[in-house]
mmCIF file with all atom_site columns, C-alpha atoms in Angstrom:
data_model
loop_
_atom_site.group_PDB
_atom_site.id
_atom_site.type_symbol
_atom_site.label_atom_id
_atom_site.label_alt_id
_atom_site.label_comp_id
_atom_site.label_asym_id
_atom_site.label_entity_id
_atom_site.label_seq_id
_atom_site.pdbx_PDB_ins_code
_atom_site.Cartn_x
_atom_site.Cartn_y
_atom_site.Cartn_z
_atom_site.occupancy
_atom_site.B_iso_or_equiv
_atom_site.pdbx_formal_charge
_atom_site.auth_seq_id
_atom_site.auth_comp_id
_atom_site.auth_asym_id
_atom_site.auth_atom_id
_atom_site.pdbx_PDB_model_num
ATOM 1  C CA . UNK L 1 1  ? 90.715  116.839 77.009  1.00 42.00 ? 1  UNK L CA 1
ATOM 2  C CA . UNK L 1 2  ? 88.886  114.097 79.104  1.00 46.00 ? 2  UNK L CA 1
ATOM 3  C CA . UNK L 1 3  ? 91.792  112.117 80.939  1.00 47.00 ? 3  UNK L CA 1
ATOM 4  C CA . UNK L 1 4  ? 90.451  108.878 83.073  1.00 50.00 ? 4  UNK L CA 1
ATOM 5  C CA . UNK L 1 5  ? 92.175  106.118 84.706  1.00 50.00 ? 5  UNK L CA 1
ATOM 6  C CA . UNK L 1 6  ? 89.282  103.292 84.936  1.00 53.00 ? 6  UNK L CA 1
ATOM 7  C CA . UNK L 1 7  ? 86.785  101.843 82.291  1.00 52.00 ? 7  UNK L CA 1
ATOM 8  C CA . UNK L 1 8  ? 82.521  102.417 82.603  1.00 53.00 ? 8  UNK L CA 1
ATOM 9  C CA . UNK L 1 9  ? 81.147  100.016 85.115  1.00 54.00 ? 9  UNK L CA 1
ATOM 10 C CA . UNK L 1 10 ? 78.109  98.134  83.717  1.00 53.00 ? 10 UNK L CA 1
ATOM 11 C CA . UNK L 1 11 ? 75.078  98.269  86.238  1.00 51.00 ? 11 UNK L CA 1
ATOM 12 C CA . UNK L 1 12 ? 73.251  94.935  87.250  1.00 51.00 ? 12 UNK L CA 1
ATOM 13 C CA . UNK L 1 13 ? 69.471  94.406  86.379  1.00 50.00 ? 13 UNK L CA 1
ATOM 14 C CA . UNK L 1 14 ? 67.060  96.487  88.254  1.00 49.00 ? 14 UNK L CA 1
ATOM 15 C CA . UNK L 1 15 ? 68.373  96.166  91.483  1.00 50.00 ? 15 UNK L CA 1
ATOM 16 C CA . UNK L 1 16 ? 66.647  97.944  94.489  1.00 52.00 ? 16 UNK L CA 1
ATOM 17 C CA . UNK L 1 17 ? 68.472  100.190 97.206  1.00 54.00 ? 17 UNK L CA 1
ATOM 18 C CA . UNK L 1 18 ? 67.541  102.264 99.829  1.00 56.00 ? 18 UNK L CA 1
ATOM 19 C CA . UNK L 1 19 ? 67.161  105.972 99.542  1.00 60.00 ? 19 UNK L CA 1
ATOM 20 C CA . UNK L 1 20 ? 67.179  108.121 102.035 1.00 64.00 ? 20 UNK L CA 1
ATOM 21 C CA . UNK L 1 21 ? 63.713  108.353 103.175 1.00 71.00 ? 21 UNK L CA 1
ATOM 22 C CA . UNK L 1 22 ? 63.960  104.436 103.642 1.00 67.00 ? 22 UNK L CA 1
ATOM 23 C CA . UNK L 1 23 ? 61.972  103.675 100.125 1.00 69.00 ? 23 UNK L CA 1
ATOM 24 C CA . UNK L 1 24 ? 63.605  101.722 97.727  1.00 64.00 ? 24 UNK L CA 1
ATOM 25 C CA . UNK L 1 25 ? 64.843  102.825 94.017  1.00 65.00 ? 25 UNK L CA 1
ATOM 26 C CA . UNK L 1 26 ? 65.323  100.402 91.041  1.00 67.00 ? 26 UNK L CA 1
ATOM 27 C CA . UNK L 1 27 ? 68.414  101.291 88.668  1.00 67.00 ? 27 UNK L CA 1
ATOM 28 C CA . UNK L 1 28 ? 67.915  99.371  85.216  1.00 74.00 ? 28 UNK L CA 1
ATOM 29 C CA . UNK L 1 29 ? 70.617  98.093  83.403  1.00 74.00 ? 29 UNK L CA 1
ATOM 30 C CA . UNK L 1 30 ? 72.575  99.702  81.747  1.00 76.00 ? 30 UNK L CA 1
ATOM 31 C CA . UNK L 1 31 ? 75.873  101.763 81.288  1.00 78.00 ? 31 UNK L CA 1
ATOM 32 C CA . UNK L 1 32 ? 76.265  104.658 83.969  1.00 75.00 ? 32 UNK L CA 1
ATOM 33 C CA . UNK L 1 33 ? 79.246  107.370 84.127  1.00 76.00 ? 33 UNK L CA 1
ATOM 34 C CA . UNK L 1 34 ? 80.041  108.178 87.933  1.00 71.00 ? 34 UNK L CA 1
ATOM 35 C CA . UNK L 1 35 ? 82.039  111.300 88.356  1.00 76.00 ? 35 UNK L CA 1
ATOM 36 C CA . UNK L 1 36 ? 83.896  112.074 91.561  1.00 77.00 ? 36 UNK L CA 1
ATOM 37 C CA . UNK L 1 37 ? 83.892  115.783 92.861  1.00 79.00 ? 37 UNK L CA 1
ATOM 38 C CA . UNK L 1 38 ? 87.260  116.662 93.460  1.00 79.00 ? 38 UNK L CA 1
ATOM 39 C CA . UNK L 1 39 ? 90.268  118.347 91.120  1.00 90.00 ? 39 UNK L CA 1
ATOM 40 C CA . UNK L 1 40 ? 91.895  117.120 88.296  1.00 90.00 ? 40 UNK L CA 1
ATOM 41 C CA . UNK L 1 41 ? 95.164  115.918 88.835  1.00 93.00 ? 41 UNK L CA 1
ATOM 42 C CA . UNK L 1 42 ? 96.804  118.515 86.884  1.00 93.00 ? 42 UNK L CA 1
ATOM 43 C CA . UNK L 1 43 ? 94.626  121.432 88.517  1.00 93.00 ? 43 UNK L CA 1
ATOM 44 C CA . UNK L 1 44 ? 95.261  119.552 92.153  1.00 94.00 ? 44 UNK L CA 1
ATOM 45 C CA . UNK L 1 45 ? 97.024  121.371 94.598  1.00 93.00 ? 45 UNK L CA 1
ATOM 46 C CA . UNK L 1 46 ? 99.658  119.318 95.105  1.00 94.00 ? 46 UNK L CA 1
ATOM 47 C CA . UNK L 1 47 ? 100.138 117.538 91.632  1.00 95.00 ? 47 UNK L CA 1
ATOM 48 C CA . UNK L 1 48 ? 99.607  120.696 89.828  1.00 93.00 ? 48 UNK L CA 1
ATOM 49 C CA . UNK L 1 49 ? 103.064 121.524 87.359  1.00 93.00 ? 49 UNK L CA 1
ATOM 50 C CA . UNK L 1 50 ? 104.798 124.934 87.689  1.00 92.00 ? 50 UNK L CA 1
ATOM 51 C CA . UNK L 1 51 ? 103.978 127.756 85.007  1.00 94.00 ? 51 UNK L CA 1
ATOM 52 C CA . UNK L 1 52 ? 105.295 126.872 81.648  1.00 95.00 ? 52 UNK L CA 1
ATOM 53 C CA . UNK L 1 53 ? 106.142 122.997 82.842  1.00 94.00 ? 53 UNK L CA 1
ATOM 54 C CA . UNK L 1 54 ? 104.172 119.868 81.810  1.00 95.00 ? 54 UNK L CA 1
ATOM 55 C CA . UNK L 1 55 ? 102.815 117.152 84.623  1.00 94.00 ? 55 UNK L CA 1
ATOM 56 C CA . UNK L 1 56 ? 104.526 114.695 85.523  1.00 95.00 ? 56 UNK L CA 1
ATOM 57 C CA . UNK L 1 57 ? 102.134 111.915 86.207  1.00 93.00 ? 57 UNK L CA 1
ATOM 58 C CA . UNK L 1 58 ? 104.964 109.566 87.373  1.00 95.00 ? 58 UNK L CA 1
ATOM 59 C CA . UNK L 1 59 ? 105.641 111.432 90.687  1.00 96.00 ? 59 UNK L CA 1
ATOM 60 C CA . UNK L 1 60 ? 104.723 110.328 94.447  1.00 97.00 ? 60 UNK L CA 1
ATOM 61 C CA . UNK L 1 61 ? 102.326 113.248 94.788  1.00 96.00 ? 61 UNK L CA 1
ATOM 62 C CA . UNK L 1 62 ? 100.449 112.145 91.416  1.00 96.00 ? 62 UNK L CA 1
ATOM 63 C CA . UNK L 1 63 ? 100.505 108.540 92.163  1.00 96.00 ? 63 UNK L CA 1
ATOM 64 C CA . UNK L 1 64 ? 98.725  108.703 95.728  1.00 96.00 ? 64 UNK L CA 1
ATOM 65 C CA . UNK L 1 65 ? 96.106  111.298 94.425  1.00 95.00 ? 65 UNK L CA 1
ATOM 66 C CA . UNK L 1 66 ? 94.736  108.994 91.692  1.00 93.00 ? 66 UNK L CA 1
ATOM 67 C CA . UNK L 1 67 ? 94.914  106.284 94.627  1.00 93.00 ? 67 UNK L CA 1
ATOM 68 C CA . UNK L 1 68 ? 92.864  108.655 96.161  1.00 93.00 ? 68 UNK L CA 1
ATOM 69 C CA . UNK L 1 69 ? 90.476  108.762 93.627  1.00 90.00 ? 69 UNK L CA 1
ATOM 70 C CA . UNK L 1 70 ? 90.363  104.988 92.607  1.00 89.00 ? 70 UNK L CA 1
ATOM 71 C CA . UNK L 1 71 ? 89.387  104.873 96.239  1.00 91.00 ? 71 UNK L CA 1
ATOM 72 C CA . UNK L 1 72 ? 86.784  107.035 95.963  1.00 88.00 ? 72 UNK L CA 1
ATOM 73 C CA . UNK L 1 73 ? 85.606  105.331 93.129  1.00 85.00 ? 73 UNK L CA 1
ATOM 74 C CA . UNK L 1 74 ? 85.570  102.424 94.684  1.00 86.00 ? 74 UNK L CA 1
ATOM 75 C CA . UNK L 1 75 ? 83.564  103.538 97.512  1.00 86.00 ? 75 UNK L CA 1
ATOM 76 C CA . UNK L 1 76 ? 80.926  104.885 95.342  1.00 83.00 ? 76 UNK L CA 1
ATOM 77 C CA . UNK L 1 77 ? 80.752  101.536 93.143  1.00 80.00 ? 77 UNK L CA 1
ATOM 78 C CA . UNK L 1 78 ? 80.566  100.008 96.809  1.00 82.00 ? 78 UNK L CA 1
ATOM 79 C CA . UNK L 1 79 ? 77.115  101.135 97.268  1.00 79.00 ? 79 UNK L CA 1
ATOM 80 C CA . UNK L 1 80 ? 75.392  100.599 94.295  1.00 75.00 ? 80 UNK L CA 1
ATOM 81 C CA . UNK L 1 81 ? 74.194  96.636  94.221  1.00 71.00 ? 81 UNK L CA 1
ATOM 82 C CA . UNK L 1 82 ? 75.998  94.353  91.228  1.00 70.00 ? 82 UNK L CA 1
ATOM 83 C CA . UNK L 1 83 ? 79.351  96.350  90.868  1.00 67.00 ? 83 UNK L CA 1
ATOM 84 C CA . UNK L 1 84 ? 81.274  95.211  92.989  1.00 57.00 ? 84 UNK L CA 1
ATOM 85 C CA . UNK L 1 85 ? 82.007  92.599  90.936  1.00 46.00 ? 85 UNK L CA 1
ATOM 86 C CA . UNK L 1 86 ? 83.202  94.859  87.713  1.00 48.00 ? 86 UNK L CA 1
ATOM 87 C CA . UNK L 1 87 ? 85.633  97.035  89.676  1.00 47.00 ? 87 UNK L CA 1
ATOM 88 C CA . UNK L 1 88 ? 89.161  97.436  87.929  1.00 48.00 ? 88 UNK L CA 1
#
């Protein structure tokens, strides 16, 4: 089970940015799937349910966690030029 909490963010045209070494890279556009490193919310330390109970995504602990995330998200979406616009 895939459980997400935003829709795909559509890339602008071939936009460049810097890389590390200074150059610049192009993206075409297109459709891209960012993934954020970090737990699940029901495998999450603090959002995870007891043994034998199901989450509960309407708790305090849940709701800050996917804030996290969105954040996160965010941040990501932040550097990469013509998304900013499409966040959600």
């Amino acid at each position: 089970m895939i459980l997400t909490f935003s829709p795909l963010t559509q890339a602008a045209p071939a936009t460049p940015a810097a890389q590390a070494d200074g150059t610049r890279q192009t993206y075409p556009a297109g459709t891209y799937l960012v993934q954020i490193a970090g737990d699940p919310v029901a495998t999450y330390s603090k959002t995870t349910p007891a043994p034998g109970k199901r989450l509960n995504v309407r708790t305090e602990a849940v709701r800050d966690y996917v804030g996290r995330l969105k954040r996160q998200r965010e941040k990501v979406l932040d550097e990469v030029p013509g998304t900013g616009s499409r966040r959600s």
